[in-house]
Short mmCIF file of C-alpha atoms in Angstrom, two decimals:
data_model
loop_
_atom_site.label_atom_id
_atom_site.label_comp_id
_atom_site.label_asym_id
_atom_site.label_seq_id
_atom_site.Cartn_x
_atom_site.Cartn_y
_atom_site.Cartn_z
CA UNK E 1 14.43 0.46 32.08
CA UNK E 2 15.21 -0.09 28.39
CA UNK E 3 18.76 0.41 27.15
CA UNK E 4 19.42 3.47 24.96
CA UNK E 5 19.33 2.98 21.22
CA UNK E 6 22.74 2.67 19.57
CA UNK E 7 24.27 5.47 17.56
CA UNK E 8 24.19 5.03 13.78
CA UNK E 9 26.43 6.40 11.07
CA UNK E 10 24.99 6.96 7.61
CA UNK E 11 26.48 7.80 4.21
CA UNK E 12 24.42 8.80 1.18
CA UNK E 13 21.58 11.24 1.77
CA UNK E 14 20.04 11.11 -1.70
CA UNK E 15 16.35 10.52 -2.40
CA UNK E 16 16.30 7.05 -0.81
CA UNK E 17 19.07 7.53 1.74
CA UNK E 18 17.61 10.73 3.11
CA UNK E 19 14.30 9.03 3.79
CA UNK E 20 15.99 6.03 5.42
CA UNK E 21 18.19 8.17 7.66
CA UNK E 22 15.38 10.56 8.59
CA UNK E 23 13.12 7.65 9.48
CA UNK E 24 15.76 6.31 11.87
CA UNK E 25 15.95 9.74 13.50
CA UNK E 26 12.16 9.67 13.95
CA UNK E 27 12.48 6.22 15.54
CA UNK E 28 14.65 7.76 18.25
CA UNK E 29 18.15 6.94 16.97
CA UNK E 30 21.05 9.36 16.99
CA UNK E 31 22.09 9.35 13.33
CA UNK E 32 25.23 11.04 12.04
CA UNK E 33 25.00 11.45 8.30
CA UNK E 34 27.42 12.37 5.53
CA UNK E 35 26.80 13.41 1.94
CA UNK E 36 28.87 15.29 -0.63
CA UNK E 37 25.96 17.71 -1.21
CA UNK E 38 25.92 20.49 1.46
CA UNK E 39 22.19 21.08 0.90
CA UNK E 40 21.45 17.47 1.81
CA UNK E 41 23.38 17.84 5.07
CA UNK E 42 21.50 21.04 5.90
CA UNK E 43 18.19 19.40 5.16
CA UNK E 44 19.14 16.39 7.30
CA UNK E 45 20.02 18.69 10.19
CA UNK E 46 16.55 20.23 10.01
CA UNK E 47 15.11 16.71 10.36
CA UNK E 48 17.00 16.19 13.60
CA UNK E 49 20.01 14.37 12.17
CA UNK E 50 23.63 15.17 12.94
CA UNK E 51 25.55 16.33 9.86
CA UNK E 52 29.15 15.15 9.55
CA UNK E 53 31.87 17.10 7.79
CA UNK E 54 33.70 13.94 6.68
CA UNK E 55 33.23 10.21 6.21
CA UNK E 56 35.51 9.51 9.14
CA UNK E 57 33.48 11.77 11.42
CA UNK E 58 30.27 9.98 10.42
CA UNK E 59 31.80 6.60 11.35
CA UNK E 60 33.93 7.25 14.43
CA UNK E 61 32.51 5.47 17.46
CA UNK E 62 29.41 4.24 15.61
CA UNK E 63 28.55 0.60 16.39
CA UNK E 64 26.22 0.53 13.35
CA UNK E 65 26.72 2.05 9.93
CA UNK E 66 24.51 2.24 6.84
CA UNK E 67 26.03 2.88 3.40
CA UNK E 68 23.47 4.00 0.81
CA UNK E 69 25.44 5.42 -2.11
CA UNK E 70 24.45 4.97 -5.76
CA UNK E 71 27.03 2.59 -7.21
CA UNK E 72 29.67 0.01 -6.39
CA UNK E 73 32.38 2.48 -7.43
CA UNK E 74 31.05 5.03 -4.94
CA UNK E 75 30.80 2.35 -2.24
CA UNK E 76 34.41 1.34 -2.85
CA UNK E 77 35.52 4.94 -2.49
CA UNK E 78 33.65 5.77 0.71
CA UNK E 79 34.38 2.45 2.42
CA UNK E 80 38.07 1.97 1.69
CA UNK E 81 39.58 5.34 0.72
CA UNK E 82 42.63 5.21 2.99
CA UNK E 83 42.53 6.99 6.32
CA UNK E 84 39.48 8.95 5.20
CA UNK E 85 37.28 5.93 4.59
CA UNK E 86 34.45 4.54 6.67
CA UNK E 87 36.05 1.16 7.36
CA UNK E 88 39.16 2.72 8.87
CA UNK E 89 37.10 4.84 11.27
CA UNK E 90 34.55 2.27 12.48
CA UNK E 91 35.07 0.92 16.01
CA UNK E 92 35.94 -2.71 16.70
CA UNK E 93 32.99 -5.08 16.25
CA UNK E 94 30.85 -2.57 14.33
CA UNK E 95 28.06 -3.74 12.04
CA UNK E 96 28.14 -2.42 8.47
CA UNK E 97 25.08 -2.51 6.20
CA UNK E 98 25.63 -1.95 2.47
CA UNK E 99 22.15 -1.02 1.23
CA UNK E 100 23.20 0.10 -2.24
CA UNK E 101 22.26 -1.94 -5.31
CA UNK E 102 25.56 -3.48 -6.41
CA UNK E 103 26.68 -6.67 -8.18
CA UNK E 104 26.89 -9.66 -5.87
CA UNK E 105 30.54 -10.06 -6.89
CA UNK E 106 31.26 -6.60 -5.48
CA UNK E 107 29.42 -7.32 -2.22
CA UNK E 108 31.52 -10.47 -1.84
CA UNK E 109 34.67 -8.49 -2.56
CA UNK E 110 33.86 -6.18 0.36
CA UNK E 111 34.00 -9.17 2.72
CA UNK E 112 37.41 -10.11 1.35
CA UNK E 113 38.71 -6.55 1.49
CA UNK E 114 37.66 -6.26 5.14
CA UNK E 115 39.86 -9.27 5.85
CA UNK E 116 42.70 -7.91 3.71
CA UNK E 117 42.82 -4.61 5.65
CA UNK E 118 42.60 -6.34 9.02
CA UNK E 119 38.98 -5.42 9.72
CA UNK E 120 37.34 -8.84 9.73
CA UNK E 121 36.01 -7.85 13.17
CA UNK E 122 33.35 -5.85 11.28
CA UNK E 123 30.02 -7.63 10.84
CA UNK E 124 29.08 -7.04 7.21
CA UNK E 125 25.57 -7.36 5.74
CA UNK E 126 24.79 -7.20 2.03
CA UNK E 127 21.32 -5.62 2.15
CA UNK E 128 20.00 -3.84 -0.97
CA UNK E 129 16.67 -2.10 -0.64
CA UNK E 130 13.67 -1.44 -2.87
CA UNK E 131 10.53 0.64 -2.60
CA UNK E 132 11.20 4.28 -3.44
CA UNK E 133 11.65 7.46 -1.44
CA UNK E 134 8.20 7.45 0.19
CA UNK E 135 8.60 3.97 1.61
CA UNK E 136 12.16 4.79 2.68
CA UNK E 137 10.82 7.69 4.73
CA UNK E 138 8.09 5.57 6.31
CA UNK E 139 10.39 2.66 7.14
CA UNK E 140 8.46 0.23 4.93
CA UNK E 141 11.09 -0.75 2.36
CA UNK E 142 11.63 -4.20 0.95
CA UNK E 143 15.09 -5.36 2.04
CA UNK E 144 16.97 -8.42 0.81
CA UNK E 145 19.74 -9.27 3.28
CA UNK E 146 22.59 -11.74 3.08
CA UNK E 147 25.45 -12.27 5.49
CA UNK E 148 26.84 -14.52 8.18
CA UNK E 149 24.47 -15.72 10.88
CA UNK E 150 26.35 -13.58 13.40
CA UNK E 151 26.13 -10.44 11.29
CA UNK E 152 22.43 -10.93 10.57
CA UNK E 153 21.70 -11.49 14.26
CA UNK E 154 23.44 -8.24 15.18
CA UNK E 155 21.92 -6.18 12.39
CA UNK E 156 18.41 -7.61 12.17
CA UNK E 157 16.84 -5.00 14.45
CA UNK E 158 18.14 -2.21 12.22
CA UNK E 159 16.93 -3.96 9.07
CA UNK E 160 13.51 -4.26 10.73
CA UNK E 161 13.45 -0.55 11.53
CA UNK E 162 13.90 0.29 7.85
CA UNK E 163 11.62 -2.34 6.30
CA UNK E 164 7.98 -3.32 6.15
CA UNK E 165 7.21 -6.09 8.64
CA UNK E 166 6.43 -8.49 5.79
CA UNK E 167 9.17 -7.34 3.41
CA UNK E 168 12.40 -8.15 5.18
CA UNK E 169 13.87 -11.13 3.34
CA UNK E 170 16.81 -12.88 4.97
CA UNK E 171 18.31 -14.71 2.01
CA UNK E 172 20.33 -17.86 2.63
CA UNK E 173 23.72 -18.04 0.98
CA UNK E 174 25.76 -15.43 2.83
CA UNK E 175 27.11 -12.16 1.48
CA UNK E 176 26.08 -11.72 -2.16
CA UNK E 177 22.76 -13.52 -1.79
CA UNK E 178 20.94 -10.30 -0.94
CA UNK E 179 22.34 -8.55 -4.00
CA UNK E 180 21.47 -11.51 -6.20
CA UNK E 181 17.89 -11.50 -4.94
CA UNK E 182 17.59 -7.79 -5.72
CA UNK E 183 19.12 -8.45 -9.14
CA UNK E 184 16.65 -11.15 -10.20
CA UNK E 185 13.77 -8.98 -9.02
CA UNK E 186 15.12 -6.16 -11.18
CA UNK E 187 14.98 -8.49 -14.19
CA UNK E 188 11.21 -8.14 -13.87
CA UNK E 189 11.33 -4.41 -13.16
CA UNK E 190 13.68 -3.50 -16.01
CA UNK E 191 11.71 -5.43 -18.61
CA UNK E 192 8.29 -4.27 -17.43
CA UNK E 193 9.26 -0.58 -17.27
CA UNK E 194 10.26 -0.69 -20.94
CA UNK E 195 7.26 -2.86 -21.84
CA UNK E 196 5.02 -0.03 -20.62
CA UNK E 197 6.55 2.34 -23.17
CA UNK E 198 6.41 -0.30 -25.88
CA UNK E 199 2.70 -0.84 -25.20
CA UNK E 200 1.85 2.86 -25.37
CA UNK E 201 3.98 3.29 -28.49
CA UNK E 202 2.11 0.51 -30.27
CA UNK E 203 -1.23 1.82 -29.03
CA UNK E 204 -0.50 5.30 -30.38
CA UNK E 205 0.49 3.95 -33.78
CA UNK E 206 -2.70 1.90 -33.84
CA UNK E 207 -4.71 5.08 -33.24
CA UNK E 208 -5.90 4.18 -29.74
CA UNK E 209 -6.83 6.55 -26.94
CA UNK E 210 -4.02 6.35 -24.36
CA UNK E 211 -6.34 6.66 -21.35
CA UNK E 212 -8.51 3.84 -22.63
CA UNK E 213 -5.35 1.76 -23.04
CA UNK E 214 -4.41 2.31 -19.41
CA UNK E 215 -7.91 1.49 -18.17
CA UNK E 216 -7.99 -1.69 -20.22
CA UNK E 217 -4.54 -2.94 -19.21
CA UNK E 218 -4.82 -2.36 -15.46
CA UNK E 219 -8.04 -4.40 -15.37
CA UNK E 220 -6.65 -7.25 -17.47
CA UNK E 221 -4.17 -10.13 -17.27
CA UNK E 222 -1.63 -7.72 -18.77
CA UNK E 223 -1.42 -5.82 -15.47
CA UNK E 224 1.95 -5.20 -13.90
CA UNK E 225 2.87 -2.94 -11.02
CA UNK E 226 5.25 -1.08 -13.30
CA UNK E 227 2.59 -0.50 -15.95
CA UNK E 228 0.11 0.86 -13.44
CA UNK E 229 2.78 3.07 -11.86
CA UNK E 230 4.57 4.34 -14.98
CA UNK E 231 1.45 4.77 -17.11
CA UNK E 232 0.26 7.73 -15.03
CA UNK E 233 3.53 9.50 -15.85
CA UNK E 234 3.17 8.64 -19.54
CA UNK E 235 -0.28 10.23 -19.60
CA UNK E 236 0.94 13.33 -17.79
CA UNK E 237 4.36 13.49 -19.54
CA UNK E 238 5.89 13.66 -16.07
CA UNK E 239 9.46 13.09 -17.20
CA UNK E 240 11.34 16.29 -16.27
CA UNK E 241 12.86 15.12 -14.03
CA UNK E 242 10.03 12.80 -12.99
CA UNK E 243 10.42 10.34 -10.13
CA UNK E 244 12.88 7.67 -11.32
CA UNK E 245 15.65 8.66 -13.72
CA UNK E 246 16.46 6.41 -16.66
CA UNK E 247 20.03 6.13 -15.38
CA UNK E 248 18.79 4.30 -12.27
CA UNK E 249 17.17 1.38 -14.07
CA UNK E 250 20.03 1.40 -16.58
CA UNK E 251 22.47 0.85 -13.71
CA UNK E 252 20.34 -2.05 -12.43
CA UNK E 253 20.01 -3.73 -15.81
CA UNK E 254 23.75 -3.36 -16.25
CA UNK E 255 24.23 -5.38 -13.05
CA UNK E 256 21.93 -8.05 -14.50
CA UNK E 257 23.75 -8.38 -17.81
CA UNK E 258 27.26 -8.20 -16.34
CA UNK E 259 26.42 -10.86 -13.75
CA UNK E 260 24.80 -12.98 -16.45
CA UNK E 261 28.01 -12.84 -18.49
CA UNK E 262 30.00 -13.77 -15.40
CA UNK E 263 27.81 -16.85 -15.01
CA UNK E 264 27.60 -17.59 -18.78
CA UNK E 265 23.83 -17.38 -18.44
CA UNK E 266 21.43 -16.04 -21.10
CA UNK E 267 19.24 -13.06 -20.20
CA UNK E 268 17.83 -12.16 -23.63
CA UNK E 269 15.07 -9.75 -22.60
CA UNK E 270 17.22 -7.94 -20.03
CA UNK E 271 19.89 -7.57 -22.71
CA UNK E 272 17.35 -6.17 -25.17
CA UNK E 273 16.09 -3.73 -22.52
CA UNK E 274 19.64 -2.58 -21.79
CA UNK E 275 20.28 -1.83 -25.46
CA UNK E 276 17.08 0.20 -25.77
CA UNK E 277 17.92 2.09 -22.58
CA UNK E 278 21.35 2.84 -24.06
CA UNK E 279 19.56 4.28 -27.09
CA UNK E 280 17.47 6.47 -24.80
CA UNK E 281 20.62 7.62 -23.02
CA UNK E 282 22.12 8.58 -26.38
CA UNK E 283 19.02 10.70 -27.03
CA UNK E 284 19.68 12.64 -23.82
CA UNK E 285 16.96 10.94 -21.77
CA UNK E 286 19.30 9.87 -18.95
CA UNK E 287 18.16 12.37 -16.27
CA UNK E 288 14.51 12.08 -17.35
CA UNK E 289 11.98 9.69 -15.83
CA UNK E 290 12.21 6.19 -17.30
CA UNK E 291 8.53 6.41 -18.33
CA UNK E 292 9.72 8.88 -20.94
CA UNK E 293 11.18 5.98 -22.92
CA UNK E 294 7.83 5.97 -24.73
CA UNK E 295 9.42 8.66 -26.92
CA UNK E 296 11.61 5.93 -28.43
CA UNK E 297 8.44 4.39 -29.86
CA UNK E 298 6.27 7.42 -30.63
CA UNK E 299 7.73 10.93 -30.82
CA UNK E 300 4.63 12.93 -29.90
CA UNK E 301 2.64 12.86 -26.64
CA UNK E 302 0.51 9.71 -26.79
CA UNK E 303 -2.44 11.58 -25.25
CA UNK E 304 -2.65 13.72 -28.39
CA UNK E 305 -3.74 10.74 -30.48
CA UNK E 306 -7.32 11.44 -31.44
CA UNK E 307 -8.94 8.04 -31.78
CA UNK E 308 -11.52 7.83 -34.56
CA UNK E 309 -11.66 4.03 -34.66
CA UNK E 310 -15.05 2.28 -34.68
CA UNK E 311 -15.77 0.68 -31.31
CA UNK E 312 -15.28 -2.88 -32.54
CA UNK E 313 -12.02 -2.04 -34.28
CA UNK E 314 -10.72 -0.18 -31.21
CA UNK E 315 -11.58 -3.16 -28.99
CA UNK E 316 -9.70 -5.53 -31.29
CA UNK E 317 -6.61 -3.34 -31.30
CA UNK E 318 -6.75 -2.88 -27.52
CA UNK E 319 -6.67 -6.64 -27.20
CA UNK E 320 -3.51 -6.74 -29.30
CA UNK E 321 -1.80 -4.41 -26.82
CA UNK E 322 -2.96 -6.58 -23.92
CA UNK E 323 -1.73 -9.74 -25.66
CA UNK E 324 1.64 -8.19 -26.35
CA UNK E 325 2.13 -7.33 -22.68
CA UNK E 326 0.99 -10.78 -21.56
CA UNK E 327 3.66 -12.41 -23.73
CA UNK E 328 6.41 -10.07 -22.53
CA UNK E 329 5.47 -10.46 -18.85
CA UNK E 330 5.35 -14.24 -19.19
CA UNK E 331 8.87 -14.35 -20.63
CA UNK E 332 10.11 -11.86 -18.02
CA UNK E 333 8.87 -14.18 -15.28
CA UNK E 334 10.70 -17.12 -16.83
CA UNK E 335 13.94 -15.14 -17.23
CA UNK E 336 13.88 -13.95 -13.63
CA UNK E 337 13.04 -17.34 -12.10
CA UNK E 338 15.52 -19.29 -14.23
CA UNK E 339 18.32 -16.84 -13.40
CA UNK E 340 17.46 -17.08 -9.70
CA UNK E 341 17.75 -20.86 -9.88
CA UNK E 342 21.06 -20.60 -11.70
CA UNK E 343 22.63 -18.43 -8.96
CA UNK E 344 21.25 -20.67 -6.22
CA UNK E 345 18.51 -18.50 -4.73
CA UNK E 346 15.47 -19.89 -2.88
CA UNK E 347 12.74 -19.69 -5.54
CA UNK E 348 9.81 -19.65 -3.12
CA UNK E 349 11.34 -16.60 -1.46
CA UNK E 350 11.70 -14.86 -4.82
CA UNK E 351 8.04 -15.53 -5.52
CA UNK E 352 6.99 -14.16 -2.13
CA UNK E 353 9.09 -11.05 -2.68
CA UNK E 354 8.26 -10.28 -6.31
CA UNK E 355 4.56 -11.11 -6.46
CA UNK E 356 3.79 -8.18 -4.17
CA UNK E 357 6.56 -5.80 -5.21
CA UNK E 358 7.46 -3.47 -8.07
CA UNK E 359 8.24 -6.46 -10.30
CA UNK E 360 4.83 -8.02 -9.76
CA UNK E 361 2.50 -8.90 -12.62
CA UNK E 362 -0.55 -11.08 -13.20
CA UNK E 363 1.55 -13.41 -15.35
CA UNK E 364 4.22 -13.77 -12.66
CA UNK E 365 1.51 -14.43 -10.11
CA UNK E 366 -0.28 -17.03 -12.22
CA UNK E 367 2.58 -18.74 -14.04
CA UNK E 368 5.54 -18.08 -11.75
CA UNK E 369 4.33 -20.58 -9.18
CA UNK E 370 3.99 -23.25 -11.88
CA UNK E 371 7.47 -22.51 -13.17
CA UNK E 372 8.99 -22.78 -9.70
CA UNK E 373 7.27 -26.05 -8.88
CA UNK E 374 8.37 -27.44 -12.23
CA UNK E 375 12.00 -26.46 -11.69
CA UNK E 376 11.99 -28.14 -8.29
CA UNK E 377 11.05 -31.40 -9.97
CA UNK E 378 13.95 -31.31 -12.40
CA UNK E 379 12.20 -32.56 -15.55
CA UNK E 380 9.52 -30.53 -17.28
CA UNK E 381 6.00 -31.45 -16.18
CA UNK E 382 4.31 -28.63 -18.04
CA UNK E 383 3.80 -30.20 -21.47
CA UNK E 384 0.36 -31.60 -20.74
CA UNK E 385 -0.82 -28.96 -18.30
CA UNK E 386 -4.53 -28.24 -18.16
CA UNK E 387 -3.89 -24.52 -17.67
CA UNK E 388 -3.64 -21.89 -20.37
CA UNK E 389 -1.82 -23.19 -23.41
CA UNK E 390 1.38 -21.65 -24.66
CA UNK E 391 0.12 -21.93 -28.22
CA UNK E 392 -2.68 -19.43 -27.60
CA UNK E 393 -0.17 -16.86 -26.31
CA UNK E 394 2.05 -17.50 -29.32
CA UNK E 395 -0.85 -16.89 -31.71
CA UNK E 396 -1.75 -13.68 -29.90
CA UNK E 397 1.85 -12.46 -29.99
CA UNK E 398 2.15 -13.27 -33.68
CA UNK E 399 -0.89 -11.10 -34.37
CA UNK E 400 0.44 -8.23 -32.22
CA UNK E 401 3.90 -8.23 -33.80
CA UNK E 402 2.40 -8.52 -37.29
CA UNK E 403 0.22 -5.46 -36.66
CA UNK E 404 3.18 -3.56 -35.22
CA UNK E 405 5.18 -4.31 -38.37
CA UNK E 406 2.41 -2.82 -40.50
CA UNK E 407 2.60 0.43 -38.55
CA UNK E 408 6.43 0.42 -38.53
CA UNK E 409 6.38 0.45 -34.72
CA UNK E 410 9.56 -0.77 -32.96
CA UNK E 411 8.83 -3.94 -30.99
CA UNK E 412 12.09 -4.74 -29.25
CA UNK E 413 10.75 -6.71 -26.30
CA UNK E 414 7.72 -8.13 -28.11
CA UNK E 415 9.84 -9.50 -30.95
CA UNK E 416 12.34 -10.98 -28.51
CA UNK E 417 9.54 -12.53 -26.46
CA UNK E 418 7.91 -13.98 -29.56
CA UNK E 419 11.16 -15.72 -30.46
CA UNK E 420 11.39 -17.23 -26.97
CA UNK E 421 7.77 -18.35 -27.08
CA UNK E 422 8.25 -19.99 -30.47
CA UNK E 423 11.29 -21.83 -29.17
CA UNK E 424 9.30 -23.04 -26.17
CA UNK E 425 6.39 -24.18 -28.35
CA UNK E 426 8.61 -26.75 -30.02
CA UNK E 427 7.81 -28.88 -26.98
CA UNK E 428 4.27 -29.31 -28.28
CA UNK E 429 1.17 -27.25 -28.97
CA UNK E 430 -0.52 -28.53 -25.82
CA UNK E 431 2.19 -27.16 -23.56
CA UNK E 432 1.30 -24.88 -20.66
CA UNK E 433 2.10 -21.17 -20.90
CA UNK E 434 4.51 -21.68 -18.03
CA UNK E 435 6.56 -24.09 -20.15
CA UNK E 436 8.42 -21.12 -21.64
CA UNK E 437 10.75 -21.72 -18.67
CA UNK E 438 12.05 -24.72 -20.64
CA UNK E 439 13.96 -22.36 -22.96
CA UNK E 440 16.37 -21.76 -20.04
CA UNK E 441 16.39 -25.32 -18.73
CA UNK E 442 19.88 -26.80 -18.54
#
């Protein structure tokens, strides 16, 4: 006879947390959940969950606890807020999973604070998640987990219940490694979300049909998961509120840039993206879907552009949009991989995670592997590569940015990427496209 499943406490029943907690209920667990929104608690009760009237009630007697709040500040409050906090109420030897996206420095501080308050008996796992509300509800999230061997052994079954069988990544390096892995993946996501808007903005100013742009890009080397996903919302103007608020990716890119400063490491494209997102926030776009950032590039709906271009001219301009995205995605791959190396992450694991996740792109798939193998060797081996030459991408980007300048179209990421590509090309005109990684080489 199998032993009964352990009781689980849960805090944070927002879009992602609700799906995660409800999925655990469906898997036969007794889940006691807490949220500050009464409607979320009522909804959770209808799903078979047990609503708690306080944080302490959600944690008392629970051998396992999942924290899925939005920010590090919220996590700090719910975990350590005196006698009312989760940590105080958890039983001896409990396992605590922090699934929120937070800076690795904060995750590491939780471990220290547990010791400081005399609760180092708690097994703590730093385990941010990715995948969206639908995958949360189906238990098929991507999870990046770091912690002690003992904590991971105790909590692995619960991580498996919430994740896709092929998307649970146990990241070596202890607490903080999971958050760092999520962070370097979000380098790709944050850049490629904005690149989608930049591409449609340029296309509109060039007089192109937006639907033809989408069709062309998703079948080309300019494909990214974010472009394919966000472009449908651009075409439908599904921004109010849409699926993923601008403030969410802004929080993530803020983690990237603050951690980069902590490590004295350059993240030029992430920093550009953050500044443009700040501009969108100032325009009141914060609660809107991040696909609505296209309005920073072209004020009217892009689908209202009535293309009258001759077929040959339209094809040439479509290629400029494709080339622009290729250059941005290539530099995004290099920024993500180089940052991962700098913070000591296993690069092969990053590749496995990102190539089939929201940060995936054709350029990451094709050039990321080359970059990783090159970094393992120490010295650059990409100068005389027989693959695609960096110079051809530079020439394409020059043409795209030149055309954008003629139309007075903002090209934040494209201009930044062009500068990086030109710096990389100083290594020689026969260099591989993947040699852009040399810009970050220390």
